[in-house]
Short mmCIF file of C-alpha atoms in Angstrom, two decimals:
data_model
loop_
_atom_site.label_atom_id
_atom_site.label_comp_id
_atom_site.label_asym_id
_atom_site.label_seq_id
_atom_site.Cartn_x
_atom_site.Cartn_y
_atom_site.Cartn_z
CA MET A 1 50.17 -21.06 32.26
CA GLY A 2 46.95 -19.21 31.49
CA TYR A 3 44.43 -20.87 29.20
CA GLU A 4 44.54 -18.19 26.50
CA GLU A 5 48.34 -18.25 26.48
CA ALA A 6 48.35 -22.04 26.15
CA LEU A 7 46.03 -21.86 23.13
CA ARG A 8 48.30 -19.33 21.44
CA SER A 9 51.16 -21.85 21.49
CA PHE A 10 49.45 -25.22 21.20
CA ASP A 11 46.64 -27.04 19.40
CA PRO A 12 44.62 -29.35 21.70
CA VAL A 13 43.45 -32.80 20.64
CA LEU A 14 40.86 -34.72 22.64
CA GLY A 15 39.84 -38.34 22.95
CA LEU A 16 36.89 -39.41 25.08
CA GLU A 17 36.17 -42.90 26.34
CA VAL A 18 32.72 -43.19 27.89
CA HIS A 19 31.77 -46.28 29.89
CA VAL A 20 28.04 -46.96 30.10
CA GLU A 21 26.52 -49.45 32.52
CA LEU A 22 23.54 -51.04 30.82
CA SER A 23 20.24 -51.28 32.67
CA THR A 24 19.76 -55.00 32.12
CA ARG A 25 18.24 -56.97 34.97
CA SER A 26 21.12 -59.46 35.05
CA LYS A 27 24.87 -59.26 34.52
CA MET A 28 26.80 -59.67 31.28
CA PHE A 29 27.70 -63.34 31.68
CA CYS A 30 25.59 -64.63 34.58
CA GLY A 31 22.15 -64.28 36.14
CA CYS A 32 23.09 -62.12 39.12
CA SER A 33 21.07 -58.95 39.70
CA THR A 34 22.46 -55.57 38.63
CA ALA A 35 20.30 -53.52 41.05
CA PHE A 36 22.20 -50.58 42.53
CA GLY A 37 22.70 -50.17 46.27
CA ALA A 38 22.43 -53.75 47.53
CA PRO A 39 24.54 -54.79 50.56
CA PRO A 40 28.13 -55.57 49.53
CA ASN A 41 28.81 -58.94 47.92
CA THR A 42 25.18 -60.09 47.93
CA GLN A 43 24.82 -60.12 44.13
CA THR A 44 27.56 -62.55 43.18
CA CYS A 45 27.95 -66.11 41.93
CA PRO A 46 30.80 -68.41 40.80
CA VAL A 47 30.75 -66.85 37.30
CA CYS A 48 31.14 -63.18 38.26
CA LEU A 49 33.57 -64.13 41.04
CA GLY A 50 35.72 -66.00 38.54
CA LEU A 51 35.70 -69.27 40.46
CA PRO A 52 37.29 -72.32 38.80
CA GLY A 53 35.01 -74.21 36.41
CA ALA A 54 32.38 -71.46 36.14
CA MET A 55 31.27 -70.92 32.55
CA PRO A 56 29.92 -67.59 31.22
CA VAL A 57 26.88 -67.14 28.96
CA VAL A 58 26.32 -63.91 26.99
CA ASN A 59 23.37 -61.69 27.94
CA ARG A 60 21.26 -61.29 24.76
CA THR A 61 19.64 -58.04 25.95
CA ALA A 62 23.07 -56.51 26.51
CA VAL A 63 24.08 -57.45 22.96
CA GLU A 64 20.90 -55.86 21.59
CA SER A 65 21.53 -52.71 23.64
CA ALA A 66 25.06 -52.52 22.25
CA MET A 67 23.79 -52.79 18.70
CA ARG A 68 21.07 -50.17 19.28
CA ILE A 69 23.68 -47.78 20.70
CA GLY A 70 25.89 -48.40 17.68
CA LEU A 71 23.03 -47.83 15.24
CA ALA A 72 21.97 -44.63 17.00
CA LEU A 73 25.55 -43.37 16.64
CA GLY A 74 25.57 -44.12 12.91
CA CYS A 75 28.00 -47.01 13.36
CA SER A 76 28.40 -50.09 11.23
CA ILE A 77 27.41 -53.28 13.05
CA ALA A 78 29.90 -56.14 12.76
CA ASP A 79 28.83 -59.22 10.83
CA TRP A 80 31.00 -61.25 13.19
CA CYS A 81 32.79 -60.35 16.40
CA ARG A 82 34.04 -62.03 19.53
CA PHE A 83 35.13 -61.39 23.08
CA ALA A 84 38.72 -61.30 24.31
CA ARG A 85 40.51 -61.54 27.63
CA LYS A 86 42.20 -58.34 28.73
CA ASN A 87 44.77 -59.51 31.25
CA TYR A 88 45.83 -57.40 34.19
CA PHE A 89 45.75 -57.60 37.97
CA TYR A 90 43.68 -55.36 40.18
CA PRO A 91 42.05 -56.40 43.47
CA ASP A 92 38.53 -55.50 42.35
CA MET A 93 38.76 -57.81 39.32
CA PRO A 94 38.45 -61.35 40.68
CA LYS A 95 39.42 -63.19 37.47
CA ASN A 96 42.62 -61.15 36.92
CA PHE A 97 41.31 -60.50 33.42
CA GLN A 98 38.41 -58.52 32.04
CA THR A 99 36.17 -60.04 29.38
CA SER A 100 36.06 -57.33 26.73
CA GLN A 101 36.35 -56.85 22.98
CA TYR A 102 39.68 -55.94 21.46
CA ASP A 103 40.19 -55.81 17.70
CA GLU A 104 36.67 -56.94 16.79
CA PRO A 105 34.12 -54.56 18.35
CA ILE A 106 30.42 -54.99 17.73
CA ALA A 107 30.03 -51.40 16.40
CA PHE A 108 32.50 -49.08 14.68
CA ASP A 109 32.88 -45.95 12.53
CA GLY A 110 30.09 -43.67 13.72
CA PHE A 111 29.62 -40.06 14.75
CA LEU A 112 27.66 -37.75 17.03
CA ASP A 113 27.00 -34.12 16.14
CA VAL A 114 27.04 -31.64 19.01
CA ASP A 115 26.25 -27.96 19.30
CA VAL A 116 28.19 -25.41 21.36
CA ASP A 117 26.35 -22.09 21.48
CA GLY A 118 25.15 -22.51 17.92
CA GLU A 119 28.49 -23.75 16.56
CA PRO A 120 28.31 -27.34 15.27
CA PHE A 121 31.02 -29.94 15.87
CA ARG A 122 31.09 -33.52 14.63
CA VAL A 123 32.66 -36.05 17.01
CA GLU A 124 33.66 -39.20 15.14
CA ILE A 125 33.26 -42.53 16.93
CA GLU A 126 36.03 -45.11 16.61
CA ARG A 127 34.16 -47.98 18.21
CA ALA A 128 31.57 -49.12 20.73
CA HIS A 129 32.41 -52.44 22.31
CA MET A 130 30.99 -54.74 24.96
CA GLU A 131 32.69 -55.66 28.19
CA GLU A 132 32.03 -56.31 31.85
CA ASP A 133 32.47 -53.92 34.76
CA THR A 134 34.87 -54.54 37.63
CA GLY A 135 34.07 -54.58 41.33
CA LYS A 136 34.46 -51.61 43.62
CA SER A 137 37.31 -50.87 46.03
CA LEU A 138 36.62 -48.81 49.14
CA HIS A 139 39.76 -47.37 50.74
CA VAL A 140 39.26 -46.81 54.45
CA GLY A 141 41.17 -44.73 56.96
CA GLY A 142 42.57 -41.99 54.73
CA SER A 143 41.40 -38.44 54.19
CA THR A 144 40.91 -38.60 50.42
CA GLY A 145 39.14 -41.92 49.85
CA ARG A 146 42.11 -43.06 47.71
CA ILE A 147 44.49 -45.88 48.42
CA HIS A 148 47.33 -43.56 49.45
CA GLY A 149 47.07 -42.98 53.18
CA ALA A 150 44.32 -45.56 53.72
CA SER A 151 44.70 -48.10 56.53
CA HIS A 152 42.89 -50.87 54.65
CA SER A 153 40.62 -51.53 51.67
CA LEU A 154 37.26 -53.29 51.30
CA LEU A 155 36.07 -54.98 48.13
CA ASP A 156 32.48 -55.14 46.88
CA TYR A 157 31.97 -57.47 43.90
CA ASN A 158 28.30 -56.63 43.29
CA ARG A 159 29.27 -54.52 40.30
CA SER A 160 31.67 -57.14 38.93
CA GLY A 161 30.22 -58.45 35.69
CA VAL A 162 27.66 -55.69 35.13
CA PRO A 163 27.31 -55.12 31.35
CA LEU A 164 29.32 -52.19 30.04
CA ILE A 165 29.50 -50.51 26.68
CA GLU A 166 32.65 -48.48 26.08
CA ILE A 167 32.25 -45.79 23.43
CA VAL A 168 35.58 -44.51 22.13
CA THR A 169 35.96 -41.44 19.94
CA LYS A 170 38.52 -40.90 17.25
CA PRO A 171 40.92 -37.99 17.96
CA ILE A 172 38.80 -34.85 18.21
CA THR A 173 40.63 -32.06 16.39
CA GLY A 174 39.81 -28.54 15.28
CA THR A 175 38.11 -27.46 18.48
CA GLY A 176 40.69 -24.84 19.46
CA ALA A 177 39.72 -22.80 22.50
CA ARG A 178 36.35 -24.54 22.63
CA ALA A 179 37.88 -27.95 23.40
CA PRO A 180 36.57 -28.07 27.01
CA GLU A 181 33.07 -27.07 25.92
CA VAL A 182 33.04 -29.58 23.06
CA ALA A 183 34.05 -32.36 25.46
CA ARG A 184 31.22 -31.46 27.81
CA ALA A 185 28.69 -31.06 24.99
CA TYR A 186 29.61 -34.49 23.61
CA VAL A 187 29.13 -36.28 26.93
CA GLU A 188 25.85 -34.42 27.51
CA ALA A 189 24.60 -35.31 24.02
CA LEU A 190 25.66 -38.92 24.48
CA ARG A 191 23.86 -39.06 27.84
CA ASP A 192 20.67 -37.74 26.20
CA LEU A 193 20.93 -40.30 23.41
CA LEU A 194 21.45 -43.21 25.80
CA ARG A 195 18.53 -42.05 27.92
CA ALA A 196 16.31 -41.84 24.84
CA LEU A 197 17.36 -45.38 23.90
CA ASP A 198 16.41 -46.51 27.43
CA VAL A 199 19.51 -48.70 27.70
CA SER A 200 20.97 -47.12 30.85
CA ASP A 201 19.90 -44.82 33.68
CA VAL A 202 23.09 -42.81 32.86
CA ARG A 203 23.45 -41.58 36.45
CA MET A 204 26.96 -40.19 36.67
CA GLU A 205 26.73 -39.87 40.45
CA GLN A 206 26.16 -43.66 40.68
CA GLY A 207 28.89 -44.49 38.19
CA SER A 208 26.61 -45.81 35.44
CA LEU A 209 28.09 -43.21 33.10
CA ARG A 210 31.81 -42.55 33.47
CA CYS A 211 34.18 -40.66 31.22
CA ASP A 212 37.94 -41.04 30.70
CA VAL A 213 39.30 -37.80 29.23
CA ASN A 214 42.35 -37.96 26.96
CA VAL A 215 44.19 -34.72 26.18
CA SER A 216 47.30 -34.07 24.11
CA LEU A 217 48.90 -30.95 22.65
CA ARG A 218 50.84 -30.22 19.47
CA THR A 219 52.36 -27.00 18.20
CA ASP A 220 49.97 -26.75 15.25
CA PRO A 221 47.39 -28.88 13.40
CA THR A 222 49.91 -30.03 10.78
CA GLN A 223 52.07 -31.81 13.37
CA PRO A 224 51.67 -35.42 14.58
CA LEU A 225 49.59 -36.04 17.69
CA GLY A 226 51.33 -35.31 20.97
CA THR A 227 51.71 -37.59 23.98
CA ARG A 228 48.37 -37.95 25.73
CA THR A 229 47.26 -38.26 29.32
CA GLU A 230 44.08 -40.03 30.38
CA THR A 231 42.13 -38.56 33.28
CA LYS A 232 40.12 -41.47 34.66
CA ASN A 233 36.51 -41.74 35.81
CA VAL A 234 35.43 -38.13 35.54
CA ASN A 235 31.88 -38.22 36.86
CA SER A 236 30.16 -34.93 36.04
CA PHE A 237 29.72 -32.74 32.98
CA ARG A 238 31.28 -29.78 34.75
CA SER A 239 34.30 -31.89 35.70
CA VAL A 240 34.74 -33.09 32.11
CA GLU A 241 35.00 -29.47 30.99
CA ARG A 242 37.24 -28.42 33.87
CA SER A 243 39.60 -31.40 33.53
CA VAL A 244 40.19 -30.66 29.83
CA ARG A 245 40.92 -27.02 30.59
CA TYR A 246 43.31 -27.92 33.40
CA GLU A 247 45.22 -30.54 31.40
CA ILE A 248 45.67 -28.11 28.51
CA THR A 249 47.23 -25.51 30.80
CA ARG A 250 49.32 -28.07 32.72
CA GLN A 251 50.72 -29.73 29.60
CA ALA A 252 51.33 -26.38 27.90
CA ALA A 253 53.40 -25.19 30.86
CA LEU A 254 55.52 -28.35 30.81
CA LEU A 255 56.07 -28.29 27.05
CA SER A 256 57.01 -24.60 27.16
CA GLU A 257 59.71 -25.48 29.68
CA GLY A 258 61.02 -28.26 27.44
CA THR A 259 59.66 -31.03 29.68
CA ALA A 260 58.20 -34.08 27.94
CA ILE A 261 54.66 -35.21 28.74
CA THR A 262 54.42 -38.61 30.42
CA GLN A 263 51.83 -40.97 28.96
CA GLU A 264 49.89 -41.88 32.07
CA THR A 265 46.53 -42.04 33.75
CA ARG A 266 45.63 -39.17 36.04
CA HIS A 267 43.16 -38.64 38.86
CA TRP A 268 40.73 -35.70 38.85
CA HIS A 269 40.33 -33.74 42.09
CA GLU A 270 37.00 -31.94 42.19
CA ASP A 271 37.90 -29.82 45.23
CA THR A 272 41.05 -28.30 43.72
CA GLY A 273 40.18 -28.53 40.02
CA THR A 274 43.48 -30.30 39.32
CA THR A 275 44.75 -33.71 38.22
CA SER A 276 47.48 -35.84 39.76
CA PRO A 277 49.49 -38.78 38.36
CA GLY A 278 48.04 -42.27 38.48
CA ARG A 279 50.02 -44.97 36.70
CA SER A 280 51.99 -45.22 33.50
CA LYS A 281 49.56 -45.99 30.69
CA GLU A 282 49.89 -49.49 29.32
CA THR A 283 49.82 -50.24 25.63
CA ALA A 284 47.58 -52.90 24.10
CA GLU A 285 50.48 -55.37 24.10
CA ASP A 286 50.81 -55.04 27.87
CA TYR A 287 47.34 -56.47 28.33
CA ARG A 288 48.17 -59.68 26.42
CA TYR A 289 44.79 -59.84 24.69
CA PHE A 290 43.70 -63.19 23.35
CA PRO A 291 40.29 -64.56 22.22
CA GLU A 292 37.99 -65.64 25.06
CA PRO A 293 37.85 -69.46 24.74
CA ASP A 294 34.68 -69.89 26.83
CA LEU A 295 32.41 -67.72 24.66
CA VAL A 296 31.24 -68.31 21.11
CA PRO A 297 31.53 -65.44 18.58
CA ILE A 298 28.55 -63.17 17.94
CA ALA A 299 27.30 -62.96 14.35
CA PRO A 300 24.21 -60.69 14.16
CA SER A 301 22.04 -61.39 11.14
CA ARG A 302 21.07 -58.45 8.94
CA GLU A 303 17.42 -59.15 9.81
CA TRP A 304 18.20 -58.82 13.52
CA VAL A 305 20.09 -55.57 12.94
CA GLU A 306 17.23 -54.07 10.93
CA GLN A 307 14.68 -55.13 13.54
CA LEU A 308 16.70 -53.23 16.14
CA ARG A 309 17.11 -50.23 13.83
CA ALA A 310 13.32 -49.99 13.67
CA THR A 311 13.19 -49.55 17.46
CA LEU A 312 15.39 -46.43 17.52
CA PRO A 313 13.69 -43.35 18.99
CA GLU A 314 13.63 -39.87 17.50
CA PRO A 315 17.14 -38.39 17.94
CA PRO A 316 17.16 -36.12 21.03
CA ALA A 317 18.35 -33.02 19.14
CA GLU A 318 15.59 -33.40 16.55
CA ARG A 319 13.02 -34.02 19.27
CA ARG A 320 14.05 -30.88 21.16
CA ARG A 321 13.87 -28.85 17.96
CA ARG A 322 10.40 -30.21 17.16
CA LEU A 323 9.04 -29.64 20.66
CA ARG A 324 10.48 -26.13 20.86
CA GLU A 325 8.64 -25.19 17.68
CA GLU A 326 5.42 -26.90 18.78
CA TRP A 327 5.48 -25.26 22.19
CA GLY A 328 6.63 -21.84 21.04
CA TYR A 329 9.57 -21.72 23.44
CA SER A 330 12.56 -19.47 22.89
CA GLU A 331 16.04 -20.99 22.64
CA LEU A 332 16.76 -19.83 26.19
CA GLU A 333 13.53 -21.30 27.55
CA MET A 334 14.23 -24.65 25.92
CA ARG A 335 17.81 -24.62 27.21
CA ASP A 336 16.49 -24.08 30.74
CA VAL A 337 14.02 -26.93 30.29
CA VAL A 338 16.71 -29.34 29.11
CA SER A 339 19.26 -28.34 31.76
CA SER A 340 16.68 -28.81 34.53
CA GLY A 341 15.80 -32.29 33.29
CA ALA A 342 12.16 -31.32 32.75
CA LEU A 343 11.70 -32.07 29.05
CA ASP A 344 9.95 -35.44 29.41
CA LEU A 345 7.87 -34.18 32.33
CA ILE A 346 6.69 -31.13 30.42
CA GLU A 347 5.85 -33.23 27.38
CA GLN A 348 3.70 -35.51 29.55
CA THR A 349 2.09 -32.51 31.25
CA VAL A 350 1.18 -30.96 27.90
CA ALA A 351 -0.21 -34.32 26.79
CA ALA A 352 -2.40 -34.26 29.93
CA GLY A 353 -4.04 -31.05 28.75
CA CYS A 354 -1.82 -28.25 30.09
CA ALA A 355 -0.61 -25.41 27.86
CA PRO A 356 3.18 -25.45 27.23
CA GLN A 357 4.05 -22.18 29.00
CA PRO A 358 2.30 -22.98 32.31
CA ALA A 359 3.79 -26.49 32.19
CA ARG A 360 7.26 -24.97 31.85
CA LYS A 361 6.55 -22.48 34.63
CA TRP A 362 5.59 -25.14 37.14
CA TRP A 363 8.32 -27.66 36.36
CA VAL A 364 11.26 -25.31 35.78
CA GLY A 365 10.20 -22.89 38.50
CA GLU A 366 8.29 -24.12 41.55
CA LEU A 367 8.96 -27.84 41.26
CA ALA A 368 12.65 -27.49 40.30
CA ARG A 369 13.08 -25.26 43.36
CA ARG A 370 11.50 -27.85 45.62
CA ALA A 371 13.61 -30.63 44.09
CA ASN A 372 16.78 -28.62 44.71
CA GLU A 373 15.79 -27.88 48.30
CA SER A 374 15.11 -31.54 49.05
CA GLY A 375 18.08 -32.90 47.08
CA THR A 376 15.68 -34.92 44.92
CA GLU A 377 15.68 -35.57 41.20
CA LEU A 378 12.88 -33.67 39.49
CA ASP A 379 11.27 -36.83 38.15
CA ALA A 380 11.38 -38.38 41.63
CA LEU A 381 9.08 -35.77 43.18
CA ALA A 382 5.78 -37.16 44.48
CA ILE A 383 3.70 -35.39 41.85
CA THR A 384 2.79 -36.59 38.38
CA PRO A 385 2.55 -34.61 35.13
CA ALA A 386 -1.20 -35.26 35.15
CA GLN A 387 -1.47 -33.70 38.62
CA VAL A 388 0.52 -30.64 37.49
CA ALA A 389 -1.89 -30.29 34.57
CA GLU A 390 -4.79 -30.51 37.06
CA VAL A 391 -3.25 -27.74 39.18
CA GLN A 392 -3.11 -25.48 36.13
CA GLN A 393 -6.71 -26.36 35.24
CA LEU A 394 -7.76 -25.25 38.75
CA VAL A 395 -5.95 -21.95 38.16
CA GLU A 396 -7.59 -21.40 34.79
CA ALA A 397 -11.02 -22.23 36.25
CA GLY A 398 -10.51 -19.57 38.91
CA THR A 399 -10.70 -22.12 41.72
CA VAL A 400 -7.24 -21.08 42.96
CA ASN A 401 -4.78 -18.37 42.02
CA ASP A 402 -1.05 -18.84 41.42
CA LYS A 403 -0.16 -18.28 45.06
CA LEU A 404 -2.71 -20.80 46.26
CA ALA A 405 -1.66 -23.21 43.52
CA ARG A 406 1.77 -23.38 45.15
CA GLN A 407 0.08 -24.51 48.36
CA VAL A 408 -1.84 -27.10 46.36
CA ILE A 409 1.45 -28.44 44.99
CA GLU A 410 2.85 -28.50 48.51
CA GLY A 411 -0.11 -30.60 49.64
CA VAL A 412 0.22 -33.05 46.75
CA LEU A 413 3.92 -33.48 47.49
CA ALA A 414 3.04 -34.11 51.14
CA GLY A 415 0.75 -36.96 50.14
CA GLU A 416 -2.54 -35.21 50.92
CA GLY A 417 -4.22 -36.47 47.75
CA SER A 418 -5.01 -35.09 44.32
CA PRO A 419 -4.96 -31.33 43.66
CA ALA A 420 -8.76 -31.14 44.01
CA GLU A 421 -8.60 -33.06 47.30
CA VAL A 422 -5.89 -30.73 48.62
CA VAL A 423 -7.97 -27.67 47.72
CA GLU A 424 -10.94 -29.09 49.61
CA GLY A 425 -8.92 -30.43 52.52
CA ARG A 426 -7.00 -27.20 53.09
CA GLY A 427 -9.87 -24.90 52.19
CA LEU A 428 -7.84 -23.16 49.51
CA ALA A 429 -10.57 -22.22 47.04
CA VAL A 430 -10.63 -18.59 45.94
CA VAL A 431 -13.40 -16.52 47.55
CA SER A 432 -15.47 -14.70 44.93
CA ASP A 433 -18.56 -14.07 47.04
CA ASP A 434 -19.33 -10.34 46.89
CA GLY A 435 -20.58 -10.27 50.47
CA ALA A 436 -17.33 -11.55 51.99
CA LEU A 437 -15.18 -9.58 49.56
CA GLY A 438 -17.20 -6.39 50.11
CA ALA A 439 -16.70 -6.58 53.86
CA ALA A 440 -12.97 -7.02 53.42
CA VAL A 441 -12.83 -4.11 50.95
CA ASP A 442 -14.70 -1.84 53.38
CA LYS A 443 -12.25 -2.77 56.13
CA ALA A 444 -9.26 -2.02 53.89
CA ILE A 445 -10.71 1.36 52.85
CA ALA A 446 -11.36 2.31 56.47
CA ALA A 447 -7.81 1.34 57.44
CA ASN A 448 -6.21 3.28 54.54
CA PRO A 449 -8.12 6.59 54.14
CA ASP A 450 -5.20 8.33 52.42
CA VAL A 451 -5.04 5.63 49.74
CA ALA A 452 -8.80 5.75 49.31
CA GLU A 453 -8.64 9.52 48.82
CA LYS A 454 -6.03 9.13 46.05
CA ILE A 455 -8.29 6.69 44.23
CA ARG A 456 -11.24 9.08 44.56
CA GLY A 457 -8.96 11.71 43.06
CA GLY A 458 -8.40 9.63 39.95
CA LYS A 459 -5.17 7.78 40.86
CA VAL A 460 -6.54 4.36 40.01
CA GLN A 461 -3.10 2.72 40.23
CA ALA A 462 -3.20 3.30 44.00
CA ALA A 463 -5.82 0.53 44.18
CA GLY A 464 -2.97 -1.97 44.32
CA ALA A 465 -2.32 -1.13 47.95
CA LEU A 466 -5.92 -1.81 48.90
CA ILE A 467 -5.99 -5.01 46.86
CA GLY A 468 -2.94 -6.16 48.80
CA ALA A 469 -4.62 -5.37 52.09
CA VAL A 470 -7.72 -7.32 51.09
CA MET A 471 -5.65 -10.30 49.91
CA LYS A 472 -3.85 -10.33 53.26
CA GLU A 473 -7.15 -10.18 55.12
CA MET A 474 -8.50 -13.06 53.00
CA ARG A 475 -5.28 -15.13 53.40
CA GLY A 476 -4.60 -14.88 49.68
CA GLN A 477 -7.91 -16.51 48.77
CA ALA A 478 -9.68 -13.49 47.32
CA ASP A 479 -10.39 -13.12 43.61
CA ALA A 480 -8.03 -10.22 42.95
CA GLY A 481 -9.87 -9.14 39.80
CA ARG A 482 -13.21 -8.94 41.58
CA VAL A 483 -11.58 -7.14 44.53
CA ARG A 484 -10.30 -4.45 42.17
CA GLU A 485 -13.75 -4.03 40.64
CA LEU A 486 -15.37 -3.62 44.09
CA ILE A 487 -12.77 -1.06 45.19
CA LEU A 488 -13.32 1.07 42.11
CA GLU A 489 -17.10 0.73 42.44
CA LYS A 490 -17.00 1.95 46.04
CA LEU A 491 -14.52 4.79 45.45
CA GLY A 492 -15.29 5.70 41.85
#
């Protein structure tokens, strides 16, 4: 069924569960490292492997991060809460239970406001609770990387026990046709908030930010909620939007045929833009929750909560609004800055003495292009905001022009030194000496007598052709303004 047709017959309701790996140095209940990319099973101990007799201890920094996330989302922080055992079997969970929080989360009843093309939506937060991550299963021998068709599976427990915060929304209603966009905008806004809090690297491609997307349909907003499906571990903003759109059309087609929706988990397939069945979705009773007997309850004092509240950064949306006004960017320019991941870099470049527009030009243009070509994150490029500011200062001083400045950036990225050192090492300084420029101008005039005659006849705009010839002769290092003056002097 087409998307528009589905929306004519049904009202979509969303629910988003976002799992955030915290960037603590050690795991939730032990001292093992959380560093990403280590050889399999090298960051484990009896506690995170669930060996008999091993006793967990709560990571204080993880608790503080959880409370800061809750405060930033406008949540209430619990006066008293505790951990629970969520019992189920899966090979990548060595204890056969996950230490989580059930009916007593550390943060609850919050909200996050998002904007979709100027239209505001408020997403209400049900809870944010602490838990530990599971290990990672690698299915080998199949064509899809999933267990079906694989010849065998490998287990890596490095991730087992990494601190997680799960942020669960209340049912998101009233979005209508914009449901997919609202889902994406929420996850993007949440990512920005978590990054501002500096509690996670929020890299979806590494699994430190993962989203489970719940979708249900009902005939109209006055009816009870429909049966939901949960698309698991959606790992990009684009996929969040696409999975919502697909599930709306899939469920609408089934309901229109009189087929009931099965409450189940589903897998998202990026290549086809479709979902497929996973397993029947358990209820809370199926997990047999009970209080974790090896961990004491957590009772944050009001003083501790207020101390953490004082550490909260400026909300990302307010910061973007402030910077856009300070820098004089248009809405479109600021949107490009944010989508390219250049906001922090531009702010640092401006602080280093560069004007806002040139800073945007270099980061969103030349440097974003180079990052894309090399498959590198923008902030991982081997050039600092201070060096970008220095490049622009060289341009403004007339030492190099824009074309040469790109070669300067190339040299800095190649490790040839500071911008000034690259200019000297590569001999990139603009030539403004009248003797050298005059000789090049004479050569260009002699080679283009027809153009020269047009200029003598008053067609000054024809000088561009001669300027281009001189710039080519001088390998782009001529002062174009002075070249134009010399041409008009000689032919005027």
